[in-house]
PDB file of C-alpha atoms and ligand atoms in Angstrom:
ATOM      1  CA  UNK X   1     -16.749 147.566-105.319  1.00  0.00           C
ATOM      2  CA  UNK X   2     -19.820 145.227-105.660  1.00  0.00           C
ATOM      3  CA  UNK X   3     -21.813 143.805-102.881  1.00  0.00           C
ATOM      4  CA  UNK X   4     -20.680 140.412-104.120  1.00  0.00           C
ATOM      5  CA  UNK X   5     -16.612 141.482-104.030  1.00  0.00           C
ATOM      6  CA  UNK X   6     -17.094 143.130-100.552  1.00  0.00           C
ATOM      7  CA  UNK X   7     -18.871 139.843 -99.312  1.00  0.00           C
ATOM      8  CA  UNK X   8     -16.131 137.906-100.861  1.00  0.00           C
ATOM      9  CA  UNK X   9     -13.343 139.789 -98.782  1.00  0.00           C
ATOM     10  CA  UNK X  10     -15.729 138.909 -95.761  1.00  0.00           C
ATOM     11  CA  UNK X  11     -15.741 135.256 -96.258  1.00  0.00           C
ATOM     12  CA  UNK X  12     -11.705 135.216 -96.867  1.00  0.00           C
ATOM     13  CA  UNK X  13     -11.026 137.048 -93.420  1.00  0.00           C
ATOM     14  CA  UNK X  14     -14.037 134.403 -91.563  1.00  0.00           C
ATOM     15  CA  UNK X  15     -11.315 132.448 -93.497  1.00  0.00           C
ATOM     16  CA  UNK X  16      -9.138 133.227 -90.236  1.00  0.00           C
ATOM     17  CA  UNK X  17     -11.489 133.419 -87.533  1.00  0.00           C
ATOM     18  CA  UNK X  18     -10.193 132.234 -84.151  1.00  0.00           C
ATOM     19  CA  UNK X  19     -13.233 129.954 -82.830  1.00  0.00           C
ATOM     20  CA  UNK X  20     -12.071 127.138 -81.096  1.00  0.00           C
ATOM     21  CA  UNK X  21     -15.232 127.362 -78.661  1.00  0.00           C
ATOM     22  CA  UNK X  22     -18.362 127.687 -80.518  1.00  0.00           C
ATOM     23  CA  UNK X  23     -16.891 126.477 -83.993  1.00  0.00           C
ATOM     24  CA  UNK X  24     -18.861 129.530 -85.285  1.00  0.00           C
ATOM     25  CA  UNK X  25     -16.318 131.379 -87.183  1.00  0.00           C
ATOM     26  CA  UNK X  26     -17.889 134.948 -88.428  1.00  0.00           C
ATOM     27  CA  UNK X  27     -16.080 137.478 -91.631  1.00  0.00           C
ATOM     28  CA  UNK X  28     -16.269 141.143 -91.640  1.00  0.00           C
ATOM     29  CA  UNK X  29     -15.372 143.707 -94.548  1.00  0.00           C
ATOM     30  CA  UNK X  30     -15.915 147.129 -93.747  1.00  0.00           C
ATOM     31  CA  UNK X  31     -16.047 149.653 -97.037  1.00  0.00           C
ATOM     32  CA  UNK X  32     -15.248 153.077 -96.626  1.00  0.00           C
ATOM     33  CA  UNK X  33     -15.429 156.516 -98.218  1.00  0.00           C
ATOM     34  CA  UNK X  34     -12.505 156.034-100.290  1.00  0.00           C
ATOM     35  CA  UNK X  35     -13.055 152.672-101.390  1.00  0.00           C
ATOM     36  CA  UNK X  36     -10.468 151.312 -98.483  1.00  0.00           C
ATOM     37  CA  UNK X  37     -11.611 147.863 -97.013  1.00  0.00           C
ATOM     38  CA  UNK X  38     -10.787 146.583 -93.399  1.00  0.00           C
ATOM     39  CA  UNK X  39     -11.262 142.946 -92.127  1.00  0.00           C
ATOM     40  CA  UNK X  40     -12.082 141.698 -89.064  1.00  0.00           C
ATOM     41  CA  UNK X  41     -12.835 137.643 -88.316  1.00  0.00           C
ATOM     42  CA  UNK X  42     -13.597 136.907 -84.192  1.00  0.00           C
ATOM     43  CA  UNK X  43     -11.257 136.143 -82.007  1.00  0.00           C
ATOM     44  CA  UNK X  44     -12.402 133.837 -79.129  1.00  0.00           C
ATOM     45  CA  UNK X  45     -10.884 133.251 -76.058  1.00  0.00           C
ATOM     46  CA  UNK X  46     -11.290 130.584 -73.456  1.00  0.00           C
ATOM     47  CA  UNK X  47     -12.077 133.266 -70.869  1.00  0.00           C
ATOM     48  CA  UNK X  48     -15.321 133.309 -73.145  1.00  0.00           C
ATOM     49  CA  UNK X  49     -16.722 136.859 -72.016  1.00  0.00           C
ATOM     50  CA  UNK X  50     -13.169 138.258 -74.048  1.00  0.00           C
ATOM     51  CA  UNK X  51     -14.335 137.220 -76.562  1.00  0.00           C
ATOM     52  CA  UNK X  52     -14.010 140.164 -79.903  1.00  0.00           C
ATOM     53  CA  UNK X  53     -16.606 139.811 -81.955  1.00  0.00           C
ATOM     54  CA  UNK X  54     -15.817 140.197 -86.397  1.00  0.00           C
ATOM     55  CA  UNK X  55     -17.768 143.058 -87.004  1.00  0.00           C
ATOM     56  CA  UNK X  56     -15.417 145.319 -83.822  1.00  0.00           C
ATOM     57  CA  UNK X  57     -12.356 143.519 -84.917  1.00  0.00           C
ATOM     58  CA  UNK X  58     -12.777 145.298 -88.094  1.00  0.00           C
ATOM     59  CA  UNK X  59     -13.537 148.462 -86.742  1.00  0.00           C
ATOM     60  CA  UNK X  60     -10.789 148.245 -84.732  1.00  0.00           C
ATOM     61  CA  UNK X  61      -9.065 147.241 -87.551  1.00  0.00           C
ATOM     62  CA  UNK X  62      -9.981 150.807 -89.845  1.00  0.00           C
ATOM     63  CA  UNK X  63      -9.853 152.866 -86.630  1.00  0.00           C
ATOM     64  CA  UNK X  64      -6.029 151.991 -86.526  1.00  0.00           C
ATOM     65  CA  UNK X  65      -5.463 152.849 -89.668  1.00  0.00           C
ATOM     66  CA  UNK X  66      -7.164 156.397 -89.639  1.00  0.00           C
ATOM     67  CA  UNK X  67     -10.385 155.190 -91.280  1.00  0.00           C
ATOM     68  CA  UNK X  68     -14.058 156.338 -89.560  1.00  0.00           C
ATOM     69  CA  UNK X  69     -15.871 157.106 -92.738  1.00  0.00           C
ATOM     70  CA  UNK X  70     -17.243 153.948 -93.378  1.00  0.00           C
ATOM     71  CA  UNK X  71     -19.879 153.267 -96.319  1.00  0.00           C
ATOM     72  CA  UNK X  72     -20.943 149.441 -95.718  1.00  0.00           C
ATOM     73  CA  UNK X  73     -20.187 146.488 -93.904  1.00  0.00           C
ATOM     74  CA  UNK X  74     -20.462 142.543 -95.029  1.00  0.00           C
ATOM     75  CA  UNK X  75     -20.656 139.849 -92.832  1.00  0.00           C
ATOM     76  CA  UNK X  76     -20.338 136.293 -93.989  1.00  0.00           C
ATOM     77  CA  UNK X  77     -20.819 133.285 -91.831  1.00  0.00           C
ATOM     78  CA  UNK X  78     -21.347 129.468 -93.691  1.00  0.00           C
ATOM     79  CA  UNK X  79     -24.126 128.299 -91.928  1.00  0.00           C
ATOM     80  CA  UNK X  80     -27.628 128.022 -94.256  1.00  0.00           C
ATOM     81  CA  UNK X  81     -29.274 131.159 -92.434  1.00  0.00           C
ATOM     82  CA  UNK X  82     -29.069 134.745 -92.008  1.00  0.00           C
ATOM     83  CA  UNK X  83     -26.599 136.056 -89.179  1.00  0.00           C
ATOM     84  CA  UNK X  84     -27.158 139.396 -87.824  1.00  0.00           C
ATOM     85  CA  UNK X  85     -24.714 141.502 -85.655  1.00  0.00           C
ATOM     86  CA  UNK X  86     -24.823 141.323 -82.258  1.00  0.00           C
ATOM     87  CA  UNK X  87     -26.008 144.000 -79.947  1.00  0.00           C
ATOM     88  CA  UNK X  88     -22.922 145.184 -79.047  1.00  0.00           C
ATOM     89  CA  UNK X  89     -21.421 145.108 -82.447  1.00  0.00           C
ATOM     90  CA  UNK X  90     -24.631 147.416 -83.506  1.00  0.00           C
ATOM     91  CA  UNK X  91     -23.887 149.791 -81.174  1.00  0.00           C
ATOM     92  CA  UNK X  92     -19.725 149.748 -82.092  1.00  0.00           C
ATOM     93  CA  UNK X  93     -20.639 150.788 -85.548  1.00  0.00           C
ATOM     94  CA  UNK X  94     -23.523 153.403 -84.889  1.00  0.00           C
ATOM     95  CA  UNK X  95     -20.177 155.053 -82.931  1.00  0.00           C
ATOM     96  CA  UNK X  96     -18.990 155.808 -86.843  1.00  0.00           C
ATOM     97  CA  UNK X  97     -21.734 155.387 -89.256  1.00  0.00           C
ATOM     98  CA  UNK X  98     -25.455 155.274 -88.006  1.00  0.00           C
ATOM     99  CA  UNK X  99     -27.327 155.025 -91.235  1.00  0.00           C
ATOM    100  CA  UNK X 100     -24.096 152.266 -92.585  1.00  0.00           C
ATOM    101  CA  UNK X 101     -25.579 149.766 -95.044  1.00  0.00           C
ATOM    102  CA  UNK X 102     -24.984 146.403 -93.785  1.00  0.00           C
ATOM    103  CA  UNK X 103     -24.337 142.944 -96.026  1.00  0.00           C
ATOM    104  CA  UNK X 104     -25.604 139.906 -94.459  1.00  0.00           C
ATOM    105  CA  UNK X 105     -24.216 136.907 -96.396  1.00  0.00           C
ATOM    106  CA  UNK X 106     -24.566 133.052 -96.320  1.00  0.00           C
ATOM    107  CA  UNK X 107     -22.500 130.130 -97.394  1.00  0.00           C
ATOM    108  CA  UNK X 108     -25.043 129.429-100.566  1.00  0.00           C
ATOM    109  CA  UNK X 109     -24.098 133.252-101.791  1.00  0.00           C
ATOM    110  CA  UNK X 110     -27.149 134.713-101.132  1.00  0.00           C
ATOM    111  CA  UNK X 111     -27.728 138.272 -99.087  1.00  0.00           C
ATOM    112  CA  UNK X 112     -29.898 140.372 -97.570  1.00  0.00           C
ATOM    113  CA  UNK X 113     -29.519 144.247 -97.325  1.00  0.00           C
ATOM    114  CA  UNK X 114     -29.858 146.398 -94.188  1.00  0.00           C
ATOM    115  CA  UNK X 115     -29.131 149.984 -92.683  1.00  0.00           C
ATOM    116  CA  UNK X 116     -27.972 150.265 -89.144  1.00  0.00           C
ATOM    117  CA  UNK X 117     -30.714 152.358 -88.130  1.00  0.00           C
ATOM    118  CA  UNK X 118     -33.252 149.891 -88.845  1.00  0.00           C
ATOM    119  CA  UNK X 119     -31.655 147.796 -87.118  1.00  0.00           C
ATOM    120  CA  UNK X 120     -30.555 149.558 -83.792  1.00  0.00           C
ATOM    121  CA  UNK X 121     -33.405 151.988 -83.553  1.00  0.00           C
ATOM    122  CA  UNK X 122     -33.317 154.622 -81.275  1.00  0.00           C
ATOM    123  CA  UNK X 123     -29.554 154.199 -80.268  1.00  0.00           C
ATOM    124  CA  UNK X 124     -27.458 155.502 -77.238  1.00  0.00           C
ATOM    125  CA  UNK X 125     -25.392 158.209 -79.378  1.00  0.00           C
ATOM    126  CA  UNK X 126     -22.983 160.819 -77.800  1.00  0.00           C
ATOM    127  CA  UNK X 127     -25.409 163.901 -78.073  1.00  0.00           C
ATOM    128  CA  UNK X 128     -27.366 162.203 -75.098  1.00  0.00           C
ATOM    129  CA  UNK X 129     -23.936 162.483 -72.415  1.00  0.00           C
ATOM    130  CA  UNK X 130     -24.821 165.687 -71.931  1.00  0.00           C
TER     131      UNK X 130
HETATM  132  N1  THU D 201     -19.957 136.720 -83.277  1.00  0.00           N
HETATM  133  C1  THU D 201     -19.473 137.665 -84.125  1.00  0.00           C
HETATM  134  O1  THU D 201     -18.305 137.620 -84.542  1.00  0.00           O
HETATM  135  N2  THU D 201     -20.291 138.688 -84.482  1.00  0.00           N
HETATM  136  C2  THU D 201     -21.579 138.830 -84.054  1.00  0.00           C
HETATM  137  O2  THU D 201     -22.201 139.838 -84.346  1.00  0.00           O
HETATM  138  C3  THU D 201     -22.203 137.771 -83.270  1.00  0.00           C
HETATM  139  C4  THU D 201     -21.304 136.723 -82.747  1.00  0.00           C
HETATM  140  C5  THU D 201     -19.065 135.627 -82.863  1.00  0.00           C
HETATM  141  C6  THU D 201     -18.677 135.681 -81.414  1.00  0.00           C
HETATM  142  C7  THU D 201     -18.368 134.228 -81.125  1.00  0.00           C
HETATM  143  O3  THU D 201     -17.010 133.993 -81.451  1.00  0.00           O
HETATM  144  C8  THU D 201     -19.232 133.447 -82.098  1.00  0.00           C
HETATM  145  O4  THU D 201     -19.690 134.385 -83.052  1.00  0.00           O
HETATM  146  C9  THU D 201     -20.423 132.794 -81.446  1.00  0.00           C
HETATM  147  O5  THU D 201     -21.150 133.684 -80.687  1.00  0.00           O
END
């Protein structure tokens, strides 16, 4: 699939996005080994903390279906700039895929290109629980 088709399926599931609070709605499209794609948009609540964030949502979203091998992830929010994951969301998908390539889309079709480990360096990863 190309960048531009896997940035597509993020903007149709931001399509969806449940953001009645910040009127920020966010698309995620996670790629995996076999080609599969999973979707995630946020889902806000008015407890704000609960709050699920795209990029999880979709994670959540492969994990359910049996899918960990993921390949690359595009996120697509309309505003003018570049949107990065959050923290959190950085840390949700080193779980799976530390060196993932990540999309970063905008609402004029332009995107930038990143790996996770450049941007979550030196993460909190299970070999340190010991
Ligand atoms: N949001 C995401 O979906 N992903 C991120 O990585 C950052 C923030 C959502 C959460 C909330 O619904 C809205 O964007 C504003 O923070």
């Amino acid at each position: 699939m190309t960048d531009r088709k896997l940035l597509e399926r993020a903007a149709e599931a931001m399509a969806n996005a449940y953001a009645p609070y910040s009127r920020f709605p966010v698309g995620a499209a996670l790629e995996c080994e076999d080609g599969s794609v999973f979707t995630g948009c946020n889902v806000e609540n008015c407890a704000l903390g609960c709050t699920m964030c795209a990029e999880s949502v979709a994670v959540g979203n492969a994990v359910s279906h049996g899918h960990t091998d993921f390949v690359r992830l595009a996120v697509f929010t309309r505003g003018t700039g570049y949107r990065y994951p959050c923290g959190e969301c950085r840390q949700v998908l080193n779980e799976f895929a530390p060196n993932l390539e990540i999309l970063i889309g905008r609402a004029d079709g332009r995107y930038v290109s990143y790996h996770l480990d450049d941007l979550l360096p030196n993460p909190f990863n299970s070999s340190q629980l010991e």
